[in-house]
Structure formats: C-alpha cells, structure tokens
C-alpha cells in the first residue's frame, strides 16, 4: 500500500511511536529482513530476542536509518524515517533531514562507541552542544545530572580508556539520554561486557524502563522477564511470535521459539 | 602464620620497587654506553678529516653564512608543510568521499605528483609556468599572465607543498580510515551531521595517528628543500655550494651544510616527540 506523498503520516493511534510495515532488507543476495511488521507504543519496553544472524540487530539499526531498507516503511513519531515518498517511490532523505530525525532517537551500541578523545562529561555534552546548540554551562549541568543518575558522578573527567566496560556503557547510556530522545534503542548492550559488569548496566536500563519507550535487542532473559512489556522473537528475518514475558516464557506457541528457549535457558 | 601473611605484601612491594630500580639503572647504563658510541664515532670522523687536511678554521669562519641560509630553509619548509597539511586534509576527505568528481580529482593529483620527480616539478613551476604566462599576456590577459611568473621562493614553496601534499594525502587518508566505523555510527546516531562527525569525532582521533607521520614528512622536507637551491634561493645548500666553489673548500662547506641540516632534524625530532606525548594524553590509563 502506498501512503500519500506527505512526509508526515497521521497514524490511527498517536500513541504509536514506532511503526514498521513490510520492511525488507537484503545484504547482497541475502534476504535478512522479510516483511517485518512491528508497532511500539509510547512507554512500551519491547525486547527483541532471537538466534544470532536472525536479523534482530539489523532491524533495530533500520529504525534510526543506520541501515537502509530495500522496501517497506518505518515511521517514528509519525514521520517516515530516512525516506520520503515521491509518487509511490521511496527516495532517501537528505543527510541533514536524517540527522534531525536521528537526534530524537537514542542508541546504545554493543561496543559502547564512546569517543576516546573526550572525557565522560565531554562525551555527554558533545551532541547537545553541537546538535541542539545548548550553551556549554547548561549542557554540563544536565550532563552531570545524568552521570549521577547512572552512578558515575565521580568519573566525570575520566577518559573512556580509564574506566571499566560497564562504566563505559553507562556513560554511553547517559550520552544518548542527554539528547532527550523519545525512543531508546539498545543493540545488545551487555554482550561485550565481562559477566560481573552486566548487572550494573541492566540496573540502569531497568530504571529507565519505567519512564521511556525502549527497544532492546538482548540475550538477557532475566532483563526481558523483569523489564519488558512485550517480547518479540525473531528468526531468519521474520517475527515468529510476540507476547508478554509471562506468556512468552510459560507458553511459547511456535516450535522454533521452544527450541530457541531450550537452547538459551539450558 | 598471621604475621607472615601480614608482612608478605610489604615484602612483595619492596621487591617490586627494587626490581623497577634495577631495570631503570640498567636502562641508564645502556643509554650512557650508546652515547659513548656516538661520541667515539664523531671523534673517529673528526680525526680522519683532520688527517686529510680539512681546515677546521675555515669551517669556523664560515658557519655563520650557513646559519643565514638555515633561516631560509626553516622558513621554506615550515610554510610548505603548513600548506601541504591543508592540501592533504582536503585531498584525503575528497579521496574518501562518495562524490566521483572529488575522488577523480584527488586521485589524479596524488598519482601525478607522486609519480614525477620533485626536481622536475620545481623546474616546471619556476621555468615552465612563465611560458604559459607569456602566452596569456600575448593573448591579452596580462594580469593573469603575471600570476604565472613566480619568484624563486614562492615557486619553491608551491612545488614542495604540492609534492608533499600528495604524499600526505595518502597518510591522512589512512589515518581517517583507521578510525573504527563505530565512532562514525555513534556520532550520526546522536544526530550529528557528516561535517560535525568529521570535525568533532573522526579528525581529532585521526590527527593523533597522523602526527608522527607529518613529523617525518617535515623532517624529510627540510632536506628536500635543498632542491630549491637550483633556483638560486639562498638557503643552506646554495650558500654551501657557493662558498665551496669560490674557495675550493668543498669538504669543509658541505660538511658545515650537512651539520646544519642534521641539527635542524634533531631539533624537529625532539619537538615531534613532545607533541606526540601531548596528543596521547587521553590514551594514558
């Protein structure tokens, strides 16, 4: 179905923050996302799980247009992301437009990707100052508040190299929050961490889950159980099933889900 | 048992301190030995030269002439490395861009300037360009024509800048490419524009990688600037050559000239080391 040529689309329900329709994505001949559909409502916490190579991270990266899609539509806050419709054909937006959209979406990466040449506080205030044009003093005050919130007020002037992986990831979360995004994407945020540091990052995320719209790609079933409103199981580029955590873990409907759960839960 | 476990860490710590002190002492002794070898080599060379009737008196009388030339050498190299750096920055961004015109132009430039000798480039700019200027003047564009006739020093700076700019474009390109893709992704995910990503995230990190190579290029350039002596620029090599011929004191004058370059590069290396140390601040644990 082709949407009208207006860049903004009135969604039936204004509480829907993310809407993906028939999203297809290829890496060369490899069909990584097959007609993916997903709706995420305001303040919902959706955890996407699935075997590695299932396309879950790729899908997440399409939501802020770090990956291009080959067909379908993704809307964030009612605006199509990365593209506009011109006579039924998708045309990629200008870099400036895409940047503006990305500023409203926070992202946390598996490998933290903090800027190594900047201190913790400098990492946090960089985008608010450059993108939002917030004065340094105000950005710093806000940044320090965020650092305190992730429990790292004392690491303010440390460089990423000087703090642990778990601390780096918490700074990365603060950095994303500093843009006051309406949506947070987490791409396997604890997969690169030593086991003893996973807890501190998940604690921060659980805290956030009370007040934010979050889409989390993760293997942490404990977190999914505790913080998710909905679990989405993805395999081979398709959503196999989605349900509340209670329902999902107690009564997985599909055979593939049962197999995956038996492998991951031992 | 209790007292033993209490004292153990102290003993270990003391042993550690002693070990570090020993290593430091060994390193100092090693450095003294190396310095001794340098002094011995200089002594042997000096002795040999004295045996061959080199006149140290002549050298002492004329070193101040070389010193005057050193200022020109420093000036030409310094201005050239600054311009070359600017060219390299633009060239490397162009080489990495998705724009085919930018890619084509920068690739052509690098290939042409790296593929031809610096000496010929100097001749083309100093002796070749005025020919074009003359023709433009004949065609009725005297103002543009005059721009093609360069004095020796601007011609030398232009040639060195263009030549080193090409080599340094490749150095900058490698430096920019060495920054992990995740850095760019993190920056654009925060809503930064491509220009902000380059200016605020990629470039500051790449510069740290590039600086040692720029230092090496600067040192190489100080010596390649000797080539501008062919245009009669009064720098170290030209002056050494001039007095060597006048007084038939070739060994004396060229040794003084060589020493001047050597001292310049030693100073440059030292400055380079300090700069690298400063740039590495964020990476110390």
Coordinates of N, CA and C in Angstrom, one line a residue, chain A residues 61 66 99 102-103 105 109 113-117 126-127 130-131 159 161-162 175 179, chain B residues 182-183 185-194 196 200-201 204-205 282-285:
Chain A
X61 N 18.8 -1.4 13.7 CA 19.6 -0.3 13.1 C 18.8 0.4 11.9
X66 N 20.5 3.6 10.4 CA 21.9 3.3 10.2 C 22.1 2.3 9.1
X99 N 19.7 13.4 9.9 CA 20.4 13.8 11.2 C 19.3 14.3 12.2
X102 N 17.4 11.5 13.6 CA 18.2 10.6 14.5 C 18.4 11.2 15.8
X103 N 18.4 12.6 15.9 CA 18.6 13.3 17.1 C 17.5 12.9 18.1
X105 N 16.2 10.0 18.5 CA 16.3 8.6 18.8 C 17.6 8.3 19.4
X109 N 25.1 1.1 21.8 CA 25.8 0.1 21.0 C 26.4 -1.1 21.8
X113 N 31.1 2.5 21.9 CA 31.5 3.5 20.9 C 31.6 4.9 21.6
X114 N 32.1 5.0 22.8 CA 32.4 6.3 23.3 C 33.5 6.9 22.5
X115 N 33.5 8.3 22.5 CA 34.6 9.0 21.8 C 35.9 9.0 22.7
X116 N 36.9 8.2 22.3 CA 38.0 8.0 23.2 C 38.8 9.3 23.5
X117 N 38.7 10.3 22.6 CA 39.5 11.5 22.8 C 38.8 12.5 23.8
X126 N 28.7 16.7 24.1 CA 29.0 17.0 22.7 C 27.8 17.2 21.8
X127 N 26.9 16.2 21.7 CA 25.8 16.3 20.8 C 24.8 17.4 21.3
X130 N 26.5 20.7 20.1 CA 26.6 20.8 18.6 C 25.3 20.7 17.9
X131 N 24.5 19.8 18.3 CA 23.3 19.5 17.5 C 22.1 20.3 18.0
X159 N 38.7 9.6 31.0 CA 38.6 9.2 29.6 C 38.1 7.8 29.5
X161 N 39.1 5.2 28.2 CA 40.1 4.2 28.5 C 40.4 4.0 29.9
X162 N 40.0 4.9 30.8 CA 40.4 4.9 32.2 C 39.3 4.3 33.0
X175 N 25.0 9.5 27.6 CA 25.2 10.3 26.4 C 24.0 10.3 25.5
X179 N 20.3 13.8 24.8 CA 19.6 14.4 23.7 C 18.1 14.4 24.0
Chain B
X182 N 32.4 2.3 14.2 CA 31.5 2.5 15.3 C 31.5 4.0 15.8
X183 N 32.7 4.6 15.6 CA 32.8 6.0 16.1 C 31.8 6.9 15.2
X185 N 29.3 5.8 13.5 CA 27.9 5.4 13.8 C 27.3 6.1 15.1
X186 N 28.2 6.0 16.1 CA 27.7 6.6 17.4 C 27.4 8.1 17.2
X187 N 28.3 8.8 16.4 CA 28.1 10.2 16.2 C 26.9 10.5 15.4
X188 N 26.7 9.8 14.3 CA 25.5 10.1 13.5 C 24.2 9.7 14.2
X189 N 24.3 8.7 15.1 CA 23.1 8.2 15.8 C 22.7 9.4 16.8
X190 N 23.7 10.2 17.2 CA 23.3 11.3 18.1 C 22.8 12.5 17.3
X191 N 22.7 12.4 16.0 CA 22.1 13.4 15.2 C 23.1 14.4 14.6
X192 N 24.4 14.0 14.7 CA 25.5 14.9 14.2 C 25.5 14.8 12.7
X193 N 25.7 16.0 12.0 CA 25.8 16.0 10.5 C 27.1 15.4 10.1
X194 N 27.3 15.0 8.8 CA 28.5 14.4 8.4 C 29.7 15.4 8.6
X196 N 30.0 17.6 11.1 CA 30.3 17.6 12.5 C 31.0 16.3 12.9
X200 N 34.5 16.9 14.6 CA 34.5 16.7 16.1 C 34.9 15.3 16.6
X201 N 34.6 14.3 15.7 CA 34.9 12.9 16.2 C 36.0 12.2 15.4
X204 N 39.8 14.6 15.2 CA 40.6 14.7 16.4 C 41.3 13.4 16.7
X205 N 40.6 12.3 16.4 CA 41.3 10.9 16.7 C 42.3 10.6 15.6
X282 N 44.8 11.5 26.4 CA 43.6 10.8 26.6 C 43.7 9.3 26.6
X283 N 44.9 8.8 26.1 CA 45.0 7.4 26.0 C 45.9 6.7 27.1
X284 N 46.3 7.6 28.1 CA 47.0 7.0 29.2 C 46.0 6.4 30.2
X285 N 46.4 5.3 30.7 CA 45.5 4.7 31.7 C 45.7 5.2 33.1

